[in-house]
CSV table of C-alpha atoms and ligand atoms in Angstrom, one decimal:
chain,number,residue,atom,x,y,z
P,1,MET,CA,70.3,75.4,35.0
P,2,ASN,CA,66.7,76.3,34.3
P,3,LEU,CA,64.2,77.8,36.7
P,4,PHE,CA,60.5,77.4,36.0
P,5,LEU,CA,57.6,79.4,37.7
P,6,ALA,CA,55.0,76.9,39.0
P,7,PRO,CA,51.4,77.3,38.0
P,8,ILE,CA,49.4,78.6,40.8
P,9,GLN,CA,45.7,78.7,40.0
P,10,GLY,CA,44.1,82.3,40.2
P,11,ILE,CA,47.5,84.0,40.7
P,12,THR,CA,50.1,83.2,38.0
P,13,MET,CA,47.8,84.4,35.1
P,14,ALA,CA,49.0,86.2,32.0
P,15,CYS,CA,49.3,89.7,33.7
P,16,TYR,CA,51.3,88.3,36.5
P,17,ARG,CA,53.6,86.2,34.3
P,18,ASN,CA,54.2,89.2,31.9
P,19,SER,CA,54.9,91.7,34.8
P,20,PHE,CA,57.1,89.1,36.7
P,21,ALA,CA,59.2,88.6,33.6
P,22,LYS,CA,59.6,92.3,32.9
P,23,ILE,CA,60.3,93.5,36.5
P,24,PHE,CA,62.1,90.5,38.2
P,25,GLY,CA,63.0,88.0,35.6
P,26,GLY,CA,65.3,85.0,36.4
P,27,ILE,CA,62.6,82.5,35.2
P,28,ASP,CA,63.2,80.4,32.0
P,29,ALA,CA,59.6,79.2,31.5
P,30,TYR,CA,56.3,80.0,33.0
P,31,TYR,CA,53.7,77.2,33.4
P,32,SER,CA,50.1,78.3,33.2
P,33,PRO,CA,47.5,77.2,35.7
P,34,PHE,CA,45.6,74.2,34.4
P,35,ILE,CA,42.5,74.2,32.1
P,36,THR,CA,40.4,71.2,32.3
P,37,THR,CA,39.6,69.4,29.1
P,38,SER,CA,36.0,68.4,28.1
P,39,ASP,CA,34.2,68.0,24.9
P,40,ILE,CA,35.9,70.6,22.8
P,41,LYS,CA,32.9,71.4,20.7
P,42,LYS,CA,31.2,72.6,23.8
P,43,ALA,CA,34.2,74.3,25.5
P,44,SER,CA,33.8,78.0,25.9
P,45,PRO,CA,36.4,80.2,24.1
P,46,SER,CA,36.7,82.0,27.4
P,47,LEU,CA,38.6,78.9,28.8
P,48,PHE,CA,41.5,79.7,26.5
P,49,LYS,CA,41.5,83.5,27.1
P,50,ASP,CA,44.5,83.6,29.5
P,51,LEU,CA,46.5,81.6,27.0
P,52,LEU,CA,45.8,83.7,24.0
P,53,PRO,CA,49.0,85.0,22.3
P,54,GLU,CA,47.6,88.7,22.6
P,55,HIS,CA,47.5,88.4,26.4
P,56,ASN,CA,51.0,86.8,26.5
P,57,ASP,CA,54.2,88.6,25.9
P,58,ALA,CA,55.9,86.8,23.1
P,59,ALA,CA,59.4,87.1,24.9
P,60,VAL,CA,58.1,85.2,27.8
P,61,LYS,CA,58.2,81.5,27.4
P,62,MET,CA,54.9,80.0,28.6
P,63,VAL,CA,53.8,76.4,28.7
P,64,PRO,CA,50.0,75.7,28.9
P,65,GLN,CA,48.8,73.1,31.3
P,66,LEU,CA,45.9,70.7,30.8
P,67,LEU,CA,44.1,68.6,33.4
P,68,SER,CA,42.6,65.5,31.9
P,69,ASN,CA,42.0,61.8,32.2
P,70,ASP,CA,40.8,61.4,28.6
P,71,GLY,CA,43.4,61.2,25.8
P,72,SER,CA,41.2,62.1,23.0
P,73,ASP,CA,40.0,65.3,24.8
P,74,PHE,CA,43.6,66.1,25.6
P,75,ARG,CA,44.7,65.7,22.1
P,76,LEU,CA,41.9,68.0,20.7
P,77,PHE,CA,42.7,70.6,23.4
P,78,ALA,CA,46.4,70.3,22.7
P,79,SER,CA,45.8,70.7,18.9
P,80,ALA,CA,43.9,74.0,19.7
P,81,LEU,CA,46.9,75.2,21.8
P,82,VAL,CA,49.1,74.2,18.8
P,83,ASP,CA,47.0,76.5,16.6
P,84,MET,CA,47.5,79.3,19.1
P,85,GLY,CA,51.3,78.8,18.7
P,86,TYR,CA,52.3,76.5,21.5
P,87,ASN,CA,54.4,73.4,21.0
P,88,GLU,CA,54.8,72.1,24.5
P,89,ILE,CA,51.7,71.0,26.5
P,90,ASN,CA,52.1,70.1,30.2
P,91,TRP,CA,49.8,67.5,31.6
P,92,ASN,CA,48.8,67.8,35.2
P,93,ILE,CA,48.7,64.6,37.2
P,94,GLY,CA,49.5,66.2,40.5
P,95,CYS,CA,46.5,68.2,41.5
P,96,PRO,CA,45.6,67.0,45.0
P,97,PHE,CA,42.1,68.5,45.7
P,98,PRO,CA,39.5,65.7,46.3
P,99,MET,CA,37.0,67.2,43.8
P,100,VAL,CA,39.6,66.5,41.1
P,101,THR,CA,41.2,63.2,42.5
P,102,ASN,CA,37.7,61.7,43.1
P,103,LYS,CA,37.2,61.9,39.2
P,104,LYS,CA,40.6,60.1,38.7
P,105,LYS,CA,42.1,63.3,37.5
P,106,GLY,CA,45.2,65.2,38.7
P,107,ALA,CA,47.0,63.1,41.4
P,108,GLY,CA,43.8,60.9,41.4
P,109,ILE,CA,44.9,59.0,38.2
P,110,LEU,CA,48.4,58.0,39.7
P,111,PRO,CA,47.1,54.8,41.2
P,112,TYR,CA,45.6,53.6,37.9
P,113,PRO,CA,48.4,52.6,35.4
P,114,ASP,CA,46.0,51.2,33.0
P,115,MET,CA,44.1,54.5,32.8
P,116,LEU,CA,47.4,56.3,32.4
P,117,LYS,CA,48.6,53.9,29.6
P,118,LYS,CA,45.3,54.4,27.6
P,119,PHE,CA,45.6,58.1,28.0
P,120,LEU,CA,49.2,58.2,26.8
P,121,ASP,CA,48.6,55.9,23.9
P,122,ILE,CA,46.2,58.4,22.5
P,123,ALA,CA,47.8,61.7,23.8
P,124,CYS,CA,51.3,60.9,22.5
P,125,GLY,CA,50.0,60.1,19.0
P,126,ASP,CA,50.3,63.8,17.6
P,127,SER,CA,53.9,64.9,16.8
P,128,ASN,CA,52.7,68.5,16.6
P,129,TYR,CA,53.3,69.0,20.2
P,130,LYS,CA,55.6,67.8,23.0
P,131,ILE,CA,54.2,66.6,26.3
P,132,THR,CA,55.7,67.3,29.6
P,133,VAL,CA,54.2,65.9,32.8
P,134,LYS,CA,53.8,67.5,36.3
P,135,MET,CA,53.2,64.8,38.9
P,136,ARG,CA,53.3,64.1,42.6
P,137,LEU,CA,55.2,61.2,44.3
P,138,GLY,CA,51.9,59.3,44.2
P,139,LEU,CA,48.4,59.8,45.5
P,140,ASP,CA,48.6,57.8,48.8
P,141,ASN,CA,52.3,56.6,48.6
P,142,PRO,CA,55.6,56.9,46.6
P,143,GLU,CA,55.2,53.2,45.4
P,144,GLU,CA,52.4,54.4,43.1
P,145,GLY,CA,54.8,57.0,41.7
P,146,MET,CA,57.3,54.4,41.0
P,147,ASP,CA,54.8,52.5,38.7
P,148,VAL,CA,54.0,55.7,37.0
P,149,ILE,CA,57.6,56.6,36.2
P,150,LYS,CA,58.2,53.2,34.7
P,151,LEU,CA,55.3,53.7,32.5
P,152,LEU,CA,56.2,57.3,31.6
P,153,ASN,CA,59.6,55.9,30.6
P,154,GLU,CA,57.8,54.0,27.7
P,155,TYR,CA,56.6,57.2,26.1
P,156,PRO,CA,58.4,60.0,24.2
P,157,LEU,CA,57.9,62.7,26.7
P,158,SER,CA,60.0,65.9,27.0
P,159,GLY,CA,60.3,66.0,30.7
P,160,VAL,CA,58.8,65.1,34.0
P,161,ILE,CA,58.3,67.6,36.9
P,162,ILE,CA,58.0,66.0,40.3
P,163,HIS,CA,56.5,67.8,43.2
P,164,ALA,CA,58.1,65.9,46.1
P,165,ARG,CA,54.9,65.2,48.0
P,166,THR,CA,52.0,62.7,47.8
P,167,GLY,CA,48.7,64.0,46.8
P,168,ILE,CA,47.2,63.2,50.2
P,169,GLN,CA,49.9,65.5,51.8
P,170,MET,CA,48.2,68.4,49.9
P,171,TYR,CA,50.5,71.3,50.6
P,172,THR,CA,51.4,70.3,54.2
P,173,GLY,CA,54.1,68.2,55.8
P,174,ASN,CA,57.7,68.0,54.6
P,175,VAL,CA,58.8,67.3,51.0
P,176,ASP,CA,60.1,63.7,50.8
P,177,LEU,CA,63.4,64.1,49.2
P,178,ASP,CA,64.4,60.3,49.6
P,179,SER,CA,61.4,59.3,47.5
P,180,PHE,CA,62.2,62.1,44.9
P,181,GLU,CA,65.7,60.6,44.6
P,182,VAL,CA,64.3,57.1,44.0
P,183,LEU,CA,61.8,58.4,41.5
P,184,HIS,CA,64.1,60.8,39.6
P,185,SER,CA,66.8,58.1,39.4
P,186,ALA,CA,64.4,55.7,37.7
P,187,CYS,CA,63.2,58.4,35.3
P,188,ASN,CA,64.6,58.3,31.9
P,189,HIS,CA,63.2,61.7,31.0
P,190,GLU,CA,64.7,65.0,32.0
P,191,ALA,CA,63.4,65.5,35.6
P,192,THR,CA,62.6,68.8,37.3
P,193,TYR,CA,62.6,69.2,41.0
P,194,ASN,CA,59.6,71.0,42.7
P,195,GLY,CA,58.6,71.6,46.2
P,196,ASP,CA,59.4,74.1,49.2
P,197,ILE,CA,62.1,76.1,47.6
P,198,PHE,CA,61.5,79.3,49.7
P,199,THR,CA,65.1,80.6,50.0
P,200,PHE,CA,68.5,80.5,48.3
P,201,GLU,CA,69.6,78.1,51.1
P,202,ASP,CA,66.7,75.7,50.2
P,203,PHE,CA,67.8,75.8,46.6
P,204,LYS,CA,71.4,75.1,47.4
P,205,ARG,CA,70.5,72.3,49.7
P,206,ILE,CA,68.4,70.6,47.0
P,207,GLN,CA,71.0,71.3,44.2
P,208,ASP,CA,73.8,69.9,46.4
P,209,ARG,CA,71.9,66.7,47.1
P,210,PHE,CA,70.8,66.1,43.4
P,211,PRO,CA,73.7,67.4,41.3
P,212,SER,CA,72.2,65.8,38.2
P,213,ILE,CA,69.0,67.9,38.4
P,214,LYS,CA,69.2,70.8,36.1
P,215,ASN,CA,65.7,72.1,36.3
P,216,PHE,CA,64.0,73.5,39.4
P,217,MET,CA,60.4,74.8,39.6
P,218,LEU,CA,59.5,77.4,42.1
P,219,GLY,CA,56.0,78.2,43.3
P,220,ARG,CA,55.1,79.8,46.6
P,221,GLY,CA,58.7,80.8,47.3
P,222,ALA,CA,58.8,83.0,44.1
P,223,LEU,CA,55.4,84.4,44.9
P,224,ARG,CA,56.6,85.3,48.3
P,225,ASN,CA,59.9,86.7,47.2
P,226,PRO,CA,59.9,87.4,43.5
P,227,PHE,CA,63.6,88.4,43.7
P,228,LEU,CA,64.3,84.7,44.6
P,229,PRO,CA,64.8,83.4,41.0
P,230,SER,CA,67.3,86.2,40.1
P,231,ILE,CA,69.1,85.7,43.4
P,232,ILE,CA,69.5,82.0,42.6
P,233,LYS,CA,70.8,82.9,39.2
P,234,GLY,CA,73.4,85.0,40.9
P,235,GLN,CA,72.0,88.5,40.3
P,236,ILE,CA,72.5,91.2,43.0
P,237,ILE,CA,69.6,93.4,43.4
P,238,PRO,CA,70.2,96.7,45.2
P,239,SER,CA,68.0,96.8,48.3
P,240,THR,CA,67.2,100.4,47.5
P,241,ASP,CA,65.4,99.2,44.3
P,242,LYS,CA,63.4,96.5,45.8
P,243,MET,CA,60.4,98.5,47.1
P,244,SER,CA,60.0,100.4,43.9
P,245,MET,CA,60.1,97.2,41.9
P,246,ILE,CA,57.4,95.6,44.2
P,247,ARG,CA,55.3,98.7,43.8
P,248,HIS,CA,55.7,98.6,40.0
P,249,PHE,CA,54.7,94.9,40.0
P,250,HIS,CA,51.8,95.5,42.4
P,251,ASP,CA,50.5,98.4,40.3
P,252,GLU,CA,50.6,96.5,37.1
P,253,ILE,CA,48.6,93.7,38.5
P,254,TYR,CA,46.2,96.2,40.3
P,255,ASN,CA,45.6,98.1,37.1
P,256,HIS,CA,45.1,95.0,35.1
P,257,TYR,CA,42.3,93.7,37.5
P,258,LYS,CA,40.8,97.2,37.9
P,259,ASN,CA,40.3,97.2,34.1
P,260,THR,CA,39.1,93.7,33.8
P,261,LEU,CA,37.1,92.8,37.1
P,262,PHE,CA,33.6,94.2,37.7
P,263,GLY,CA,33.4,96.2,40.9
P,264,ASP,CA,35.6,97.1,43.9
P,265,ARG,CA,34.5,94.1,45.9
P,266,HIS,CA,36.0,91.6,43.2
P,267,LEU,CA,39.1,93.7,42.9
P,268,CYS,CA,39.8,93.8,46.6
P,269,ASP,CA,39.2,90.0,46.8
P,270,LYS,CA,41.7,89.4,44.0
P,271,MET,CA,44.4,91.7,45.5
P,272,ARG,CA,43.9,89.8,48.8
P,273,GLU,CA,45.2,86.7,47.0
P,274,PHE,CA,48.3,88.7,45.8
P,275,TRP,CA,49.1,89.8,49.5
P,276,PHE,CA,48.4,86.4,50.8
P,277,TYR,CA,51.9,85.5,49.5
P,278,MET,CA,53.6,88.9,49.5
P,279,SER,CA,52.7,90.1,53.0
P,280,VAL,CA,54.9,87.5,54.6
P,281,HIS,CA,57.6,89.9,54.2
P,282,THR,CA,56.0,93.3,54.7
P,283,ASP,CA,53.6,92.3,57.6
P,284,LYS,CA,55.3,90.6,60.5
P,285,ASP,CA,52.4,90.7,62.9
P,286,GLY,CA,49.5,90.3,60.4
P,287,LYS,CA,48.3,93.8,61.0
P,288,PHE,CA,48.2,95.0,57.4
P,289,MET,CA,46.7,91.8,56.1
P,290,LYS,CA,43.8,92.3,58.6
P,291,LYS,CA,43.5,95.8,57.0
P,292,ILE,CA,43.5,94.4,53.5
P,293,LYS,CA,41.0,91.8,54.5
P,294,LYS,CA,38.5,94.5,55.6
P,295,CYS,CA,38.8,96.8,52.5
P,296,GLN,CA,35.7,96.9,50.5
P,297,SER,CA,36.5,99.8,48.2
P,298,ALA,CA,39.3,100.4,45.9
P,299,ALA,CA,40.0,103.9,47.8
P,300,ASP,CA,40.3,102.0,51.1
P,301,TYR,CA,42.6,99.5,49.5
P,302,LEU,CA,44.9,102.0,47.9
P,303,ASP,CA,45.2,103.9,51.3
P,304,THR,CA,46.2,100.6,53.0
P,305,ILE,CA,48.7,99.7,50.3
P,306,ASN,CA,50.4,103.1,50.5
P,307,LEU,CA,51.2,102.3,54.1
P,308,ILE,CA,52.5,98.8,53.2
P,309,LEU,CA,54.6,99.8,50.3
P,310,ASN,CA,56.8,101.8,52.6
P,311,PRO,CA,60.3,100.7,53.3
P,312,SER,CA,59.8,101.2,57.1
P,313,CYS,CA,57.2,98.4,57.1
P,314,MET,CA,59.7,95.8,56.1
P,315,TRP,CA,61.5,94.3,59.1
P,316,SER,CA,65.2,94.0,59.1
P,317,ASN,CA,65.5,90.4,58.1
P,318,SER,CA,62.9,90.4,55.3
P,319,PRO,CA,64.5,89.0,52.2
P,320,LEU,CA,62.8,91.9,50.4
P,321,ARG,CA,65.1,94.4,52.1
W,401,LIG,C1,46.8,77.9,45.4
W,401,LIG,C2,47.6,76.8,44.6
W,401,LIG,C3,47.2,76.6,43.2
W,401,LIG,C4,47.9,75.7,42.4
W,401,LIG,N1,47.5,75.5,41.2
W,401,LIG,C5,48.1,74.6,40.3
W,401,LIG,C6,47.9,74.4,39.0
W,401,LIG,O1,47.0,75.0,38.4
W,401,LIG,N2,48.5,73.5,38.3
W,401,LIG,C7,49.5,72.8,38.9
W,401,LIG,O2,50.3,71.9,38.3
W,401,LIG,N3,49.9,73.0,40.2
W,401,LIG,C8,49.2,73.9,40.9
W,401,LIG,N4,49.7,74.1,42.3
W,401,LIG,C9,51.0,73.5,42.7
W,401,LIG,C10,52.2,74.3,42.4
W,401,LIG,O3,52.4,74.5,41.1
W,401,LIG,C11,53.4,73.6,43.0
W,401,LIG,O4,53.6,72.4,42.5
W,401,LIG,C12,53.4,73.5,44.5
W,401,LIG,O5,53.0,74.7,45.1
W,401,LIG,C13,54.7,73.0,45.1
W,401,LIG,O6,55.7,74.0,44.8
W,401,LIG,P1,56.1,75.2,45.8
W,401,LIG,O7,56.5,74.4,47.1
W,401,LIG,O8,57.4,75.8,45.2
W,401,LIG,O9,55.0,76.1,45.9
W,401,LIG,C14,49.0,75.1,43.1
W,401,LIG,C15,49.5,75.3,44.3
W,401,LIG,C16,48.7,76.2,45.1
W,401,LIG,C17,49.2,76.5,46.5
């Protein structure tokens, strides 16, 4: 059984992935947030910065992700990634945001099998890299996803990750396990389940329902509870260690952004994103999150964090206990 960390734009960047792997572990591969392909001659080198081998711990398996609807651009970007040492490239056809889907990218390409075919004919023509796909059930409905799966079956892909929602659902509503079942049964490639695994019980329920699925991708659940992947893998983490592990993780991320972002304002904004996920366990009534939102200086922020990262702040049924 493999567990993958889902890409979350702005959060699961190199420093996050490296620290997560070192402190919590339990993840077999980390997928990077997407970079958008364009004319590679005009692409800024800073686009690739987060993927550079010097920023990524060699022991941490990382799969870079591209957002594209142009096979030639994809191929050139993928070649650049091969030169950086990667041999698997993940293609994002799941991003649900209208500014992406309106351009027939991300989940916006799912209703257009001809475009997908044209893309795959070109993108799959280079044997220097393997392609995996991360998709939704469809943009508007799961019938679209079925047509996509049939098409993907015709190409030499190395796997298909299915987030069990349609694009128009964005991140709301329930995952549609019946449609996932239909799609993954029709898929000839190795399938990965993704969507709403927040607890060990969620994982078990999905594993029991789909015994042939061997790969699971965790996103927000792992960001909220970074111990979850290890717990799923059967590891027992003494509760006395948990707060110091969270502190260590926080401090590594904080120090990284302190050294790379310009000014306290940006630093506080970035750390707010971190706490957006984590505070669900440390802040039952939203009191600390309100304080964090108000912080404008690193000193204010650290004072607040010292209050939060205190075992008495976690309520008794928090999984972080
Ligand atoms: C803020 C945010 C940013 C995301 N960025 C990406 C991304 O860059 N690439 C991608 O494939 N999915 C992205 N996703 C989707 C997640 O990878 C994942 O598929 C989704 O959250 C469902 O899994 P979960 O329920 O385990 O979180 C993002 C999700 C969120 C909430």
